[in-house]
Amino acid sequence: MGIQNAIADLISSLGQQVTRSKSDLEIHGRSESHFSLSPPDAVVYPETTAQVAEILTICARHRCPVVGWGTGTSLEGQSQAVLGGVVVDFSRMNRILSIAAEDMTVTVQPGVTREALNEELRATGLFFPVDPGANASLGGMAATRASGTTAVRYGTMRDNVLALEVVTASGEVIRTGTRARKSSAGYDLTGLFVGSEGTLGLVTELTLRLQGTPEAISAAVCAFESVGDAVAAVIDTIQCGVPMARIELMDTESVAAVNAYAGMGLAPKPHLLLEFHGTEASVREQAETFGMIAKDRGGSGFDWASRPEDRSALWTMRHNAYYAILAARPGARAIVTDICVPISKLARAIEDTRADLERSGVQGPILGHVGDGNFHAVLLVDEHAPDEIMRAKQVSERMVERALALGGTSTGEHGIGIGKLGYMAREHGGGWAMMGAIKAALDPDNIMNPGKLVPPRT
Amino acid sequence: MGIQNAIADLISSLGQQVTRSKSDLEIHGRSESHFSLSPPDAVVYPETTAQVAEILTICARHRCPVVGWGTGTSLEGQSQAVLGGVVVDFSRMNRILSIAAEDMTVTVQPGVTREALNEELRATGLFFPVDPGANASLGGMAATRASGTTAVRYGTMRDNVLALEVVTASGEVIRTGTRARKSSAGYDLTGLFVGSEGTLGLVTELTLRLQGTPEAISAAVCAFESVGDAVAAVIDTIQCGVPMARIELMDTESVAAVNAYAGMGLAPKPHLLLEFHGTEASVREQAETFGMIAKDRGGSGFDWASRPEDRSALWTMRHNAYYAILAARPGARAIVTDICVPISKLARAIEDTRADLERSGVQGPILGHVGDGNFHAVLLVDEHAPDEIMRAKQVSERMVERALALGGTSTGEHGIGIGKLGYMAREHGGGWAMMGAIKAALDPDNIMNPGKLVPPRT
Ligand SMILES: Cc1cc2nc3c(=O)[nH]c(=O)nc-3n(C[C@H](O)[C@H](O)[C@H](O)COP(=O)(O)OP(=O)(O)OC[C@H]3O[C@@H](n4cnc5c(N)ncnc54)[C@H](O)[C@@H]3O)c2cc1C
Ligand SMILES: Cc1cc2nc3c(=O)[nH]c(=O)nc-3n(C[C@H](O)[C@H](O)[C@H](O)COP(=O)(O)OP(=O)(O)OC[C@H]3O[C@@H](n4cnc5c(N)ncnc54)[C@H](O)[C@@H]3O)c2cc1C
């Protein structure tokens, strides 16, 4: 059989770097979300690009499925080997290769995590802004087109990956993009690989854009009477040109969860959490402008902090919100949803989702990167109650339908994986077949993360 | 023959919207740059997406080449029908379809020009930032991945196109992207079409991101002793996080040309031209920070202006620099070069180019969007002096080689067309074949702007 022959060749070529231990297969068969275990047939730990090329050459020869693995934190089952085959775990390719401080770029191997990178950058006065909360790998973040709290100011992985080294489905090593900040030299292959979830090739090196650590940072928190008022304040703030670095919404249910988990003592109302970056003077001006807007929109308890410890308490709370919400219903599992709409439709999308949750009797605190029009509901379900799971999935499906009807997308940042494959035709129409044609051209034997993202081969 | 049969069908379907008049063919056979005339066999003026679909269905049936045409200002021969066939001129598809002020987006037909759009937006307090100088069409700007003076702050067409309607090579109408600000739903088809120079399909609608008109704008100009000092000031300013809206370099030769053309009276030294956007206070702070940095780098004559008439004189001068340079040698034609390098290599790239120009005896003022590491030399040649043209082309070729050796790209913004096709293999290696595979998958009969961008079909 193809897979077994491939594994035999991999072992003779890479020896101890190939494992089939039960625990390793299970670790690489699990998912952060609610999908069931699907262990691969083997896990390989490459240490160099040449080894990745060797792996893909062998797998191409035997038509063996290959699935990349960063830290396995993706939420739609992206890194699960649903058709078996080999998982390529990039954890040993975790070197920072070069920092170009004047150019504000860095070149890394794909297994470097976001936190490790920022740790290493600290001394340079630069930082990498994309922040999905989880300590994900940069290869995985590129593959899912991740974003997070700071995208409103600094963009997503789409905006922050300058160049890639990729090993194609046939084992060829190619480079996309350059270290120049922009280019008009042909198709944007870098942009094509970012967000492709390992279905077109494996990323073995990334050149990323960095930002200068701001001279001053301040954070703020503000309660509103309704989600509508909070979102109106966000829109006003953006239209005034205030360059917010972060602007996050937590609805009343999320606030209750973090109050219980971290003893935050926030008023039981929707809250915005903000961060401003700039010079001392501009940060003060930004916070003041926001304060005035918030007041106009009925905001209360507006409070801003430039002390690092207060800021860090605030963002720790935000980053732990997922766990706080999980703790709100002990023993429950989470189905995390993720839609993104034009910001003028955001309040409506959130309010309709809230009403739908009430109607369906599903517990689902809502939080979001509202500057982007992006939000999540964390649907808490008892995994032994099929009826509850079904109702939660229906809520999730209606969220997507609502997003599409409002001119938005089925996923703002978590990606497709297996969880959202069913919406691709609805979202893209004929564009989905076009994605299939691209996949077929670049991976004719369908070995790269098969069963994901594109239409099934017929 | 295919082309003639296609034209017959087009005429019976679209009547008067098809022309074969000599003058029309010649207008659509010319180029802004130094490429020779290559008239198409017919020009069609569609008025609706349905008509574009009809045109492509007919051309697909007869395998007739189809070339999109916006305003024909592209500089590398992109819109020339080098293999004959039909030019599709979008000038009648010039409606602004909808402005979503809260979302800060606009949806337009491809024939709308940049200036027409900003005229229409004036009353809304919003503007579209991408500014290639020429009053190009938005369809053409997307197709060449255009940028310009403001890209350092607001990005290029890559960053500012949210969604597209595209007619494919088979005549199918698809939509890419949504009106949401970000998405992780599959391959970035929008990004694939942006920069594809009409080789994958024709764009019939674009949804663009807009920016709020800043509360305050100020401009500044500053002379430096050397290009190296000027570039060092740019790097320092970016590293300080000053969010410059424009930062342009003119070398001594360019300064001489604008002095002669527009009586500017600038010192005969390299100059930076800047623009700051923000609140009154932040614009003042930005200008002051820049002033200090400039002084440290030996800058002189630093002068900043927030009066609209002074600013507009400055940017009119910059936008007319191309014509000022042409006027510096009456009767000459221009070969415009365009490379982009990591900013740490910019001074070296410019200085080496200057030395090469001197050695080769070619007249070539240099100017650039230096915040991006992007610059142009406008090589002035007598079109009846083959030897001179050859020397100029050699300088241009060495510029590209230098850019690639320094980790940059053969074109920062003007694109490939026919002028830079010869560098694609060098720049992209195996990635170029990948572009060819994508093209073959999406346009199997090679009717979309054939002879451009991808490797020749074998
Ligand atoms: C608590 C929590 C909060 C989160 N919040 C956010 C958030 O705010 N925003 C957000 O965007 N995401 C969020 N996520 C999701 C997750 O962190 C992101 O999807 C992240 O990008 C996944 O990175 P990873 O390294 O874990 O990738 P993995 O899960 O290991 O893999 C993800 C995909 O990338 C592919 N892949 C991995 N490495 C490579 C490679 N080198 N080459 C090619 N393909 C590769 C895999 O095959 C898979 O398809 C959150 C997750 C958790 C658990
Ligand atoms: C004085 C001057 C200064 C310039 N400065 C800059 C600058 O600073 N930055 C910059 O980026 N450029 C600059 N340019 C180049 C030019 O303005 C850009 O390349 C511009 O994007 C071309 O737009 P256009 O509408 O004229 O397109 P065209 O020249 O008509 O076409 C360009 C390409 O797009 C394709 N195309 C046109 N419309 C469509 C459509 N609807 N669908 C699919 N394909 C289509 C064509 O087939 C062709 O391949 C300058 C040009 C001049 C003359």
CSV table of C-alpha atoms and ligand atoms in Angstrom, one decimal, chain A residues 32 67-75 78-79 90 110 131-134 136-137 139-141 143-144 146-148 197-198 201-203 322-323 369 376 413-414 449, ligand 1:
chain,number,residue,atom,x,y,z
A,32,GLU,CA,-8.1,21.8,19.9
A,67,VAL,CA,0.0,17.0,6.5
A,68,GLY,CA,2.0,19.8,8.0
A,69,TRP,CA,1.9,20.4,11.8
A,70,GLY,CA,3.0,23.5,13.6
A,71,THR,CA,1.7,23.5,17.2
A,72,GLY,CA,-1.7,21.9,16.4
A,73,THR,CA,-3.7,24.8,17.8
A,74,SER,CA,-5.9,25.4,14.7
A,75,LEU,CA,-9.5,25.2,15.5
A,78,GLN,CA,-6.8,21.7,9.7
A,79,SER,CA,-3.8,19.7,10.9
A,90,PHE,CA,8.0,21.3,12.2
A,110,PRO,CA,8.3,27.6,10.3
A,131,ASP,CA,-1.2,37.7,17.8
A,132,PRO,CA,-3.7,34.8,17.7
A,133,GLY,CA,-3.6,34.4,21.4
A,134,ALA,CA,-2.4,30.8,21.3
A,136,ALA,CA,1.1,29.1,17.5
A,137,SER,CA,4.0,28.4,15.0
A,139,GLY,CA,4.3,28.3,9.7
A,140,GLY,CA,0.9,27.3,11.0
A,141,MET,CA,-0.1,30.9,11.3
A,143,ALA,CA,-1.0,28.5,6.6
A,144,THR,CA,-4.2,29.5,8.3
A,146,ALA,CA,-4.1,33.9,11.2
A,147,SER,CA,-4.7,37.2,12.8
A,148,GLY,CA,-5.9,38.3,16.2
A,197,GLU,CA,-3.6,25.3,4.9
A,198,GLY,CA,-0.8,23.1,3.7
A,201,GLY,CA,3.1,22.8,-0.4
A,202,LEU,CA,5.0,23.0,2.9
A,203,VAL,CA,6.5,26.2,4.1
A,322,TYR,CA,-11.3,31.2,26.1
A,323,TYR,CA,-10.3,29.3,29.2
A,369,HIS,CA,-11.8,41.6,17.1
A,376,HIS,CA,-16.4,34.4,17.8
A,413,GLU,CA,-9.2,34.0,10.8
A,414,HIS,CA,-9.6,30.4,11.9
A,449,ASN,CA,-3.4,17.7,3.2
C,1,LIG,C1,-7.2,29.5,22.7
C,1,LIG,C2,-7.0,29.7,21.3
C,1,LIG,C3,-7.2,31.0,20.7
C,1,LIG,C4,-7.1,31.3,19.4
C,1,LIG,N1,-7.2,32.5,18.9
C,1,LIG,C5,-7.0,32.8,17.6
C,1,LIG,C6,-7.1,34.1,17.1
C,1,LIG,O1,-7.4,35.0,17.8
C,1,LIG,N2,-6.8,34.3,15.8
C,1,LIG,C7,-6.5,33.3,14.9
C,1,LIG,O2,-6.2,33.5,13.8
C,1,LIG,N3,-6.4,32.0,15.4
C,1,LIG,C8,-6.7,31.7,16.7
C,1,LIG,N4,-6.6,30.4,17.1
C,1,LIG,C9,-6.3,29.3,16.2
C,1,LIG,C10,-4.8,29.0,16.0
C,1,LIG,O3,-4.0,29.5,17.0
C,1,LIG,C11,-4.4,29.5,14.6
C,1,LIG,O4,-5.1,28.8,13.6
C,1,LIG,C12,-2.9,29.2,14.3
C,1,LIG,O5,-2.5,29.9,13.1
C,1,LIG,C13,-2.5,27.7,14.1
C,1,LIG,O6,-1.1,27.6,14.2
C,1,LIG,P1,-0.4,26.2,14.5
C,1,LIG,O7,1.1,26.4,14.5
C,1,LIG,O8,-1.0,25.7,15.8
C,1,LIG,O9,-0.9,25.4,13.3
C,1,LIG,P2,-1.4,23.9,13.2
C,1,LIG,O10,-2.7,23.8,13.9
C,1,LIG,O11,-0.3,22.9,13.6
C,1,LIG,O12,-1.7,23.8,11.6
C,1,LIG,C14,-2.6,24.6,11.0
C,1,LIG,C15,-2.6,24.4,9.5
C,1,LIG,O13,-1.4,24.8,8.9
C,1,LIG,C16,-0.7,23.7,8.3
C,1,LIG,N5,0.7,23.9,8.5
C,1,LIG,C17,1.3,23.9,9.7
C,1,LIG,N6,2.6,24.1,9.5
C,1,LIG,C18,2.8,24.2,8.1
C,1,LIG,C19,3.9,24.5,7.3
C,1,LIG,N7,5.2,24.7,7.8
C,1,LIG,N8,3.8,24.5,6.0
C,1,LIG,C20,2.5,24.3,5.4
C,1,LIG,N9,1.4,24.1,6.2
C,1,LIG,C21,1.6,24.1,7.5
C,1,LIG,C22,-1.3,22.5,8.8
C,1,LIG,O14,-1.3,21.4,8.0
C,1,LIG,C23,-2.8,22.9,9.1
C,1,LIG,O15,-3.5,22.8,7.9
C,1,LIG,C24,-6.7,30.2,18.5
C,1,LIG,C25,-6.5,28.9,19.0
C,1,LIG,C26,-6.7,28.6,20.4
C,1,LIG,C27,-6.5,27.3,20.9
